mmCIF file of C-alpha atoms in Angstrom:
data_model
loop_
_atom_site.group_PDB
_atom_site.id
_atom_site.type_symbol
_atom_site.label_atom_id
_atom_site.label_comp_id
_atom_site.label_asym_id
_atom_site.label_seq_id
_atom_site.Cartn_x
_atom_site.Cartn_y
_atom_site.Cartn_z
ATOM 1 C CA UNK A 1 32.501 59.835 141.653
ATOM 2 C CA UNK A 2 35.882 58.163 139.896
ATOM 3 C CA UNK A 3 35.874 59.666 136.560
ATOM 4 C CA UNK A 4 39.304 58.216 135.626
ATOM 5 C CA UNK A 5 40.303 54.316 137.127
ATOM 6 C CA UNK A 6 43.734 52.627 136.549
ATOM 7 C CA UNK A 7 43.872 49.268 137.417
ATOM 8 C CA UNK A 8 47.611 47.685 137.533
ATOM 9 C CA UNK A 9 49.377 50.044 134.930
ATOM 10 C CA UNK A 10 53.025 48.299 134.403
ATOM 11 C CA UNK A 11 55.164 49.933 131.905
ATOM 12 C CA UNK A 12 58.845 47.904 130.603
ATOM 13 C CA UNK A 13 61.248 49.017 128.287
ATOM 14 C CA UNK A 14 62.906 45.960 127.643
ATOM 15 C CA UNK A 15 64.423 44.497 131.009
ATOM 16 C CA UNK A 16 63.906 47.999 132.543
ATOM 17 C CA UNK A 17 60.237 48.244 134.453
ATOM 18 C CA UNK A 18 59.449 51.817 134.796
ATOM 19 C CA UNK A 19 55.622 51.836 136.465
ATOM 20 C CA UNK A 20 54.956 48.834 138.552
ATOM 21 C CA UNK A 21 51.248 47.689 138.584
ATOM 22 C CA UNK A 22 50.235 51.402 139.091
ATOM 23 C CA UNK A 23 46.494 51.514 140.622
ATOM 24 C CA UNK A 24 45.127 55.425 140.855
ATOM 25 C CA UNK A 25 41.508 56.416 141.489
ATOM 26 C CA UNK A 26 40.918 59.969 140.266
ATOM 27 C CA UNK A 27 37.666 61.639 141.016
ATOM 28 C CA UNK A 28 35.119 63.995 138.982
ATOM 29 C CA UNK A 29 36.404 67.787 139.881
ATOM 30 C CA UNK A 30 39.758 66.648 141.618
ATOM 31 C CA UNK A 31 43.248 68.299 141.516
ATOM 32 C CA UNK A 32 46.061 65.243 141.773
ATOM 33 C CA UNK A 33 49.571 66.325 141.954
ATOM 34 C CA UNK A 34 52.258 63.919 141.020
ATOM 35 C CA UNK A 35 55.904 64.829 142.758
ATOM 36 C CA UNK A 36 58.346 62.246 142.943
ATOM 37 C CA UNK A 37 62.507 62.682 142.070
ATOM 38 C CA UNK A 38 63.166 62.911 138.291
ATOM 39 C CA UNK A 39 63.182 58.824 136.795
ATOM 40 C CA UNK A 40 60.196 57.980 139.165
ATOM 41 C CA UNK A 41 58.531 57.252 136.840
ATOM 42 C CA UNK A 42 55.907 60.461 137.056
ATOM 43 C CA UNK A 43 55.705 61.616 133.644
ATOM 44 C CA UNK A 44 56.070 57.942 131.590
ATOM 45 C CA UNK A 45 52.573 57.567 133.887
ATOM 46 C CA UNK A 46 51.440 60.516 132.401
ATOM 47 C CA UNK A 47 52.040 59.327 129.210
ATOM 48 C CA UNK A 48 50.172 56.078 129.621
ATOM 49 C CA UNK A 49 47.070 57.692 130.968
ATOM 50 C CA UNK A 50 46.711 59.142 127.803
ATOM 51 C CA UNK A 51 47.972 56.475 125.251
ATOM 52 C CA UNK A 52 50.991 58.098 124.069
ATOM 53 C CA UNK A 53 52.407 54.939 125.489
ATOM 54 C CA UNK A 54 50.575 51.886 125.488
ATOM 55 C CA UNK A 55 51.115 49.635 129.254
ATOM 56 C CA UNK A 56 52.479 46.443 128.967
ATOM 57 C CA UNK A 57 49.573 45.556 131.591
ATOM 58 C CA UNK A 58 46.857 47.042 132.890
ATOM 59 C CA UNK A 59 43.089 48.528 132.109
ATOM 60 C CA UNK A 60 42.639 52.659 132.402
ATOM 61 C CA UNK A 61 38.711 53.465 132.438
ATOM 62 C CA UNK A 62 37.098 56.660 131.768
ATOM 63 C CA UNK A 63 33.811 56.985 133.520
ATOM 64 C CA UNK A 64 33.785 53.243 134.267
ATOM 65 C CA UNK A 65 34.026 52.136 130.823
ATOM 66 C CA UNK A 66 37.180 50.326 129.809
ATOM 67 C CA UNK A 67 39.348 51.939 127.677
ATOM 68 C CA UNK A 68 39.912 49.101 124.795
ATOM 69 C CA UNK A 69 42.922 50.079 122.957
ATOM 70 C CA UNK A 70 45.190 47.189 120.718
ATOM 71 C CA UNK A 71 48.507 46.919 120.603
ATOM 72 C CA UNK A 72 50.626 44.918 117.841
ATOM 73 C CA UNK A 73 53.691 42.149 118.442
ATOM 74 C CA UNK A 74 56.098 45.893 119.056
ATOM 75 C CA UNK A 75 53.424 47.126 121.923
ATOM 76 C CA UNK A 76 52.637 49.836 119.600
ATOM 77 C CA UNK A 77 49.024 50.884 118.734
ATOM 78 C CA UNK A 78 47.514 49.449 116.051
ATOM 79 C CA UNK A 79 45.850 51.222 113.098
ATOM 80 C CA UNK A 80 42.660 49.984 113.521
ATOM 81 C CA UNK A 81 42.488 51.466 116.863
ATOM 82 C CA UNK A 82 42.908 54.487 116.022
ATOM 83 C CA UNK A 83 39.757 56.297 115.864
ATOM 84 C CA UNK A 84 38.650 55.124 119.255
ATOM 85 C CA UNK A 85 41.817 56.239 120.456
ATOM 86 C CA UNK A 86 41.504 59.773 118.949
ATOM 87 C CA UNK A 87 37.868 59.870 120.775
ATOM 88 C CA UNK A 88 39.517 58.995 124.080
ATOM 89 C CA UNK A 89 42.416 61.586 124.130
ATOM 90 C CA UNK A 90 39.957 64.596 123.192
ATOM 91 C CA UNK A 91 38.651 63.527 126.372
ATOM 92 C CA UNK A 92 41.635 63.285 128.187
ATOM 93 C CA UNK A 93 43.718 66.368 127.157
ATOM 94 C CA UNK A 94 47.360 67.030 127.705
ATOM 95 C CA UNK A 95 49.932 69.920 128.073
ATOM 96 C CA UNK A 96 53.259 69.036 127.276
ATOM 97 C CA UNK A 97 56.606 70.065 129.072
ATOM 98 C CA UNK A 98 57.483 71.451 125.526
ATOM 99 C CA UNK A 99 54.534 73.037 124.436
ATOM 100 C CA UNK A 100 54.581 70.902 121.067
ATOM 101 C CA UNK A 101 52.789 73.476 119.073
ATOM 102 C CA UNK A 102 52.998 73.409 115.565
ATOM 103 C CA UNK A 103 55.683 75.671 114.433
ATOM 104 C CA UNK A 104 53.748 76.360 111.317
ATOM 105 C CA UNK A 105 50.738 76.897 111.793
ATOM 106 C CA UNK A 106 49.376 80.178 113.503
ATOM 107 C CA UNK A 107 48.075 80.466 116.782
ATOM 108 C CA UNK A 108 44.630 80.628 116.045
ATOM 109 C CA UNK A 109 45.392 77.016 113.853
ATOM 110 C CA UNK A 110 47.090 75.620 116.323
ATOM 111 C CA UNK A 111 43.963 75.851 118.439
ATOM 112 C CA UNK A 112 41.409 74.823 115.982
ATOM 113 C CA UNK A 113 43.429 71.994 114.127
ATOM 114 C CA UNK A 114 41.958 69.070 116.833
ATOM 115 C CA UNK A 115 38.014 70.745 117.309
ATOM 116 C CA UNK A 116 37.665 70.673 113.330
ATOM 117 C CA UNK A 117 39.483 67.396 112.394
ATOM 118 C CA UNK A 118 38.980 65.128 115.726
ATOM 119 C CA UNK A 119 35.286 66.295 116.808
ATOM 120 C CA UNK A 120 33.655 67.786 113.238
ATOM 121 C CA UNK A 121 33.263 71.453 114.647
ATOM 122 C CA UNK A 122 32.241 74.162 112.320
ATOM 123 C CA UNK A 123 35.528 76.340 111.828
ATOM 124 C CA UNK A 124 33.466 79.267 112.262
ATOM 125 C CA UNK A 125 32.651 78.084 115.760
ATOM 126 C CA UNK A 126 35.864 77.250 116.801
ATOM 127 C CA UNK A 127 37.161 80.467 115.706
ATOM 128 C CA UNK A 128 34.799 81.711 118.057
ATOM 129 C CA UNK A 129 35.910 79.350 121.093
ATOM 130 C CA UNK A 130 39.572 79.915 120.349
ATOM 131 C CA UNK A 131 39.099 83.527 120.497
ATOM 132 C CA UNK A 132 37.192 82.975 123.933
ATOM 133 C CA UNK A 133 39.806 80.726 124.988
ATOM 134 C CA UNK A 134 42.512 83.205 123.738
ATOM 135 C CA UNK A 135 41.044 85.654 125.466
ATOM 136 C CA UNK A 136 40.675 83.885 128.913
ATOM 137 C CA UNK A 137 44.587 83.208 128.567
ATOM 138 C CA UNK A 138 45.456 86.857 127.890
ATOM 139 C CA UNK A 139 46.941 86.317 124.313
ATOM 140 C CA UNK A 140 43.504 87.304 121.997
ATOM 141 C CA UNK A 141 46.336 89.694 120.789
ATOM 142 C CA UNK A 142 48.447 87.047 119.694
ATOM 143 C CA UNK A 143 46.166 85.426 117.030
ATOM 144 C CA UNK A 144 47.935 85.732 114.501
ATOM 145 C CA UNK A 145 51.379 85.146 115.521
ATOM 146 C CA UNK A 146 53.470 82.441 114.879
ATOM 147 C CA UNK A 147 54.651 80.633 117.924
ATOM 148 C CA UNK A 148 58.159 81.206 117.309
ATOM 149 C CA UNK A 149 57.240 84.808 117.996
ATOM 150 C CA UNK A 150 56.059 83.985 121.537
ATOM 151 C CA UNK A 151 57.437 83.543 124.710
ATOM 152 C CA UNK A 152 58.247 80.512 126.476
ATOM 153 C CA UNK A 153 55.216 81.063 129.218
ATOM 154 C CA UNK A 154 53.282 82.810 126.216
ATOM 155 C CA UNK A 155 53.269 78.880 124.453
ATOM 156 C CA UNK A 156 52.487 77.182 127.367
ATOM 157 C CA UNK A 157 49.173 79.036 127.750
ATOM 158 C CA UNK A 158 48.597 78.560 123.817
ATOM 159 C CA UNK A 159 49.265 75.130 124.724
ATOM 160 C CA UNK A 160 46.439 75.180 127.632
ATOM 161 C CA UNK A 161 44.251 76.950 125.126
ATOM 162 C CA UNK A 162 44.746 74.060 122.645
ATOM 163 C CA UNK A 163 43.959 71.588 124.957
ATOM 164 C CA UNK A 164 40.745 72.933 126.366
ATOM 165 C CA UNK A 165 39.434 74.164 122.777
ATOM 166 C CA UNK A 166 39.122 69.604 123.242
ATOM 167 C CA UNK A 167 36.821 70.474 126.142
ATOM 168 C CA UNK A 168 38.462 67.205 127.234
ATOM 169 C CA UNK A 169 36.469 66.427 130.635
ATOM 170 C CA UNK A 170 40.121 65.625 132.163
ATOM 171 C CA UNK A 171 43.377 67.432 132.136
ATOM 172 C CA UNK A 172 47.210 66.272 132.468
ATOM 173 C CA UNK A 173 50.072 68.889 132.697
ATOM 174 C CA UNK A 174 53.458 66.960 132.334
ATOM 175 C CA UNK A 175 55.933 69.360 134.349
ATOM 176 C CA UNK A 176 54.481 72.853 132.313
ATOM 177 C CA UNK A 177 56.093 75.049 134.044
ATOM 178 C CA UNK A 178 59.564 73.337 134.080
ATOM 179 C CA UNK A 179 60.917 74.263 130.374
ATOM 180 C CA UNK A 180 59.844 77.997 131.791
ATOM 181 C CA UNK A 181 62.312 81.044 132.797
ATOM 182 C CA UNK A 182 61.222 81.770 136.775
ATOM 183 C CA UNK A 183 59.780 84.900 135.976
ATOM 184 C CA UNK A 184 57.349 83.038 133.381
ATOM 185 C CA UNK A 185 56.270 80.364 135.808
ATOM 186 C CA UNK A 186 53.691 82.644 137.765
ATOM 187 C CA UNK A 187 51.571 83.160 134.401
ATOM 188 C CA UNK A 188 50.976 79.689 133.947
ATOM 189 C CA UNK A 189 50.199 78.365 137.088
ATOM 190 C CA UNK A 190 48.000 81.356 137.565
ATOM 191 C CA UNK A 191 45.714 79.810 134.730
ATOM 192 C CA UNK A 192 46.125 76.751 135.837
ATOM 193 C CA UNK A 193 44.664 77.994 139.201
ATOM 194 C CA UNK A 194 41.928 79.243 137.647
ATOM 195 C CA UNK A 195 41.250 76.237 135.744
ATOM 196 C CA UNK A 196 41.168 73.937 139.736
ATOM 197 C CA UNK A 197 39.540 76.950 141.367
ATOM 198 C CA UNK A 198 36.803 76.244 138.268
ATOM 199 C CA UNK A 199 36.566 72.666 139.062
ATOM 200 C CA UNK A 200 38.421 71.006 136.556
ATOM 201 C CA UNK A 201 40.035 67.335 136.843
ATOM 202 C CA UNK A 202 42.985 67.785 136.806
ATOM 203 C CA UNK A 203 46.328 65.161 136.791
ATOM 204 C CA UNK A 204 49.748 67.543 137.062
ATOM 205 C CA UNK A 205 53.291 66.283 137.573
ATOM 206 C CA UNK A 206 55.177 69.067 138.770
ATOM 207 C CA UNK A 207 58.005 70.272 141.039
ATOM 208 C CA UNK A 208 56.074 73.696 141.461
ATOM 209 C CA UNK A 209 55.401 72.062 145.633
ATOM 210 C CA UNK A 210 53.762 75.371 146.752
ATOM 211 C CA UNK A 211 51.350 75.320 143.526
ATOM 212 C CA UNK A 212 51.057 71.652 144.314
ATOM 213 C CA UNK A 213 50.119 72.346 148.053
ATOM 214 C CA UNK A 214 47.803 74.910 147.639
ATOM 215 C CA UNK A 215 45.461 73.669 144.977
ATOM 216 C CA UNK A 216 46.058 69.741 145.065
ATOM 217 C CA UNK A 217 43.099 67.667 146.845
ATOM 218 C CA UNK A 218 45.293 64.805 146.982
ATOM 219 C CA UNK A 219 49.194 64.452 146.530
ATOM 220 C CA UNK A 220 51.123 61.664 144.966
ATOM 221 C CA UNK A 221 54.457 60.910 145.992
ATOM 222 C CA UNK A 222 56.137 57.890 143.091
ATOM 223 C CA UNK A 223 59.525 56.504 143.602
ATOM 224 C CA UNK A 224 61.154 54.029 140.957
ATOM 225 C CA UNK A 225 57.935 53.307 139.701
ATOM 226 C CA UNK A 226 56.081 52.951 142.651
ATOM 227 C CA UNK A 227 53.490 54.945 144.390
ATOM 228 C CA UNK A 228 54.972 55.276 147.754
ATOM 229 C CA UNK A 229 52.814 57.838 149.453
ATOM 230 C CA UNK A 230 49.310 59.042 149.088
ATOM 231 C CA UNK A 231 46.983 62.236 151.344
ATOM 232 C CA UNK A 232 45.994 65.205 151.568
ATOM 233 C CA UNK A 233 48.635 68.181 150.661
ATOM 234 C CA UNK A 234 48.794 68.789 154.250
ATOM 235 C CA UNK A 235 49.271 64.639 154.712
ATOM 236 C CA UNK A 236 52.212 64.397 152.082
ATOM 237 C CA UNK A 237 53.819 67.921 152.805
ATOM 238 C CA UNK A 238 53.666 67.814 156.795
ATOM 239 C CA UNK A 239 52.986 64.416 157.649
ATOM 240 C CA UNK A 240 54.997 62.430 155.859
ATOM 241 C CA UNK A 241 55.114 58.158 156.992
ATOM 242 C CA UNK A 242 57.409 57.171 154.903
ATOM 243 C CA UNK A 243 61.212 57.759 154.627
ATOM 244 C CA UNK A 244 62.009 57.736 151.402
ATOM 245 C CA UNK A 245 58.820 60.525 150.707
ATOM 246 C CA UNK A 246 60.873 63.115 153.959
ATOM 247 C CA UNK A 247 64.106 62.501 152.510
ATOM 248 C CA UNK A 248 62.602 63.904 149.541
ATOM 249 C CA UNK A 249 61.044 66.774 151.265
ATOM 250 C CA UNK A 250 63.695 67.657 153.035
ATOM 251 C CA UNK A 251 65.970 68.371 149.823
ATOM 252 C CA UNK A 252 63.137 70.789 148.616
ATOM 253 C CA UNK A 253 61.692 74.218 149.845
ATOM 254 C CA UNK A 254 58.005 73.245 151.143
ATOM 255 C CA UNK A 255 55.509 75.699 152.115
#
């Protein structure tokens, strides 16, 4: 069952088209890696799918109902739009390349900020979740910290926390692991493992091909703008049709 539908996504920054009439089905429970060379337009897509740019063109749907956001003469999201929009991305949630916590703000805020303000939760029950959530990640000791205290890797999986304190019914990693030292890459793609092995949807631009290959149930290969290639890990990795997706391939370590 398609939980998330985009139908002709075409992103321009001025004369400069950067997604060309992008059409993606993404089922209930499905991994979908996004690989592509860096300006392929992989994580402006991203981006789109959860509003934090608005298409020039195009519908997205969430469980086959249209996504009805407004833009203004700039192609920017208008004010009155806002609170459906706010609905839609707690549903949709996102981990940045970044992490884009709140310097701040403790841990344990940065995790309940969006339950309490976005979706009206009692604070004492998303202390509760973010402690569970905390917990799951391997940081319940850091609870108190302030993120500046932490890691690179140790932010990322605040980050993840953050974003599934939302329980947002999809999720959308925008290259997480690539702001990360090597040695801190393994701890977050091990929760993010966890979180496909559990059955969550999941959307993840990444270079990581070996993470991609293993838990992916279908790969995406984009190339200025365009999706060029579509299959099965073993399809995109191994079986390759098109040039432009082996030429790719064959300048990265596979398998």
């Amino acid at each position: 069952m398609s939980i998330l539908k985009l139908k002709g996504i075409t992103k321009q920054y001025g004369e400069n088209t950067v997604l060309h009439g992008i059409d993606l089905d993404i089922n209930k429970g499905e991994v979908v890696s996004i690989i592509g060379p860096s300006g392929s337009g992989k994580s402006t897509l991203l981006r789109c799918i959860n509003l934090l740019e608005v298409p020039n063109e195009g519908q997205i749907f969430l469980e086959d109902q249209e996504v009805s956001y407004r833009v203004n003469k700039l192609k920017k999201l208008t004010y009155s739009s806002k609170n459906k929009i706010s609905s839609y991305r707690s549903q949709v949630g996102m981990v940045f390349q970044h992490f884009n916590l709140w310097s701040h703000k403790s841990v344990l805020e940065n995790i309940i900020e969006g339950p309490i303000k976005v979706k009206k939760e009692n604070k004492q029950e998303a202390i509760e979740k973010a402690k569970k959530l905390l917990d799951r990640v391997g940081l319940i000791d850091k609870i108190n910290a302030s993120p500046r205290d932490l890691s690179g890797g140790q932010q990322q999986r605040i980050a993840i926390a953050r974003a599934l304190a939302m329980e947002p019914q999809v999720m959308l990693f925008d290259e997480a692991t690539s702001a990360l030292d090597p040695e801190l890459v393994g701890e977050v793609l091990k929760i993010m493992t966890s979180l496909a092995e559990e059955g969550m949807t999941m959307v993840v631009v990444t270079h990581e091909m070996k993470f991609a290959e293993k838990v992916s149930d279908k790969v995406i290969f984009m190339d200025k703008g365009h999706i060029v290639e579509v299959g099965t890990p073993e399809d995109v990795f191994y079986h390759g049709k098109q040039p432009r997706l082996n030429s790719f391939l064959n300048k990265i370590q596979v398998g």
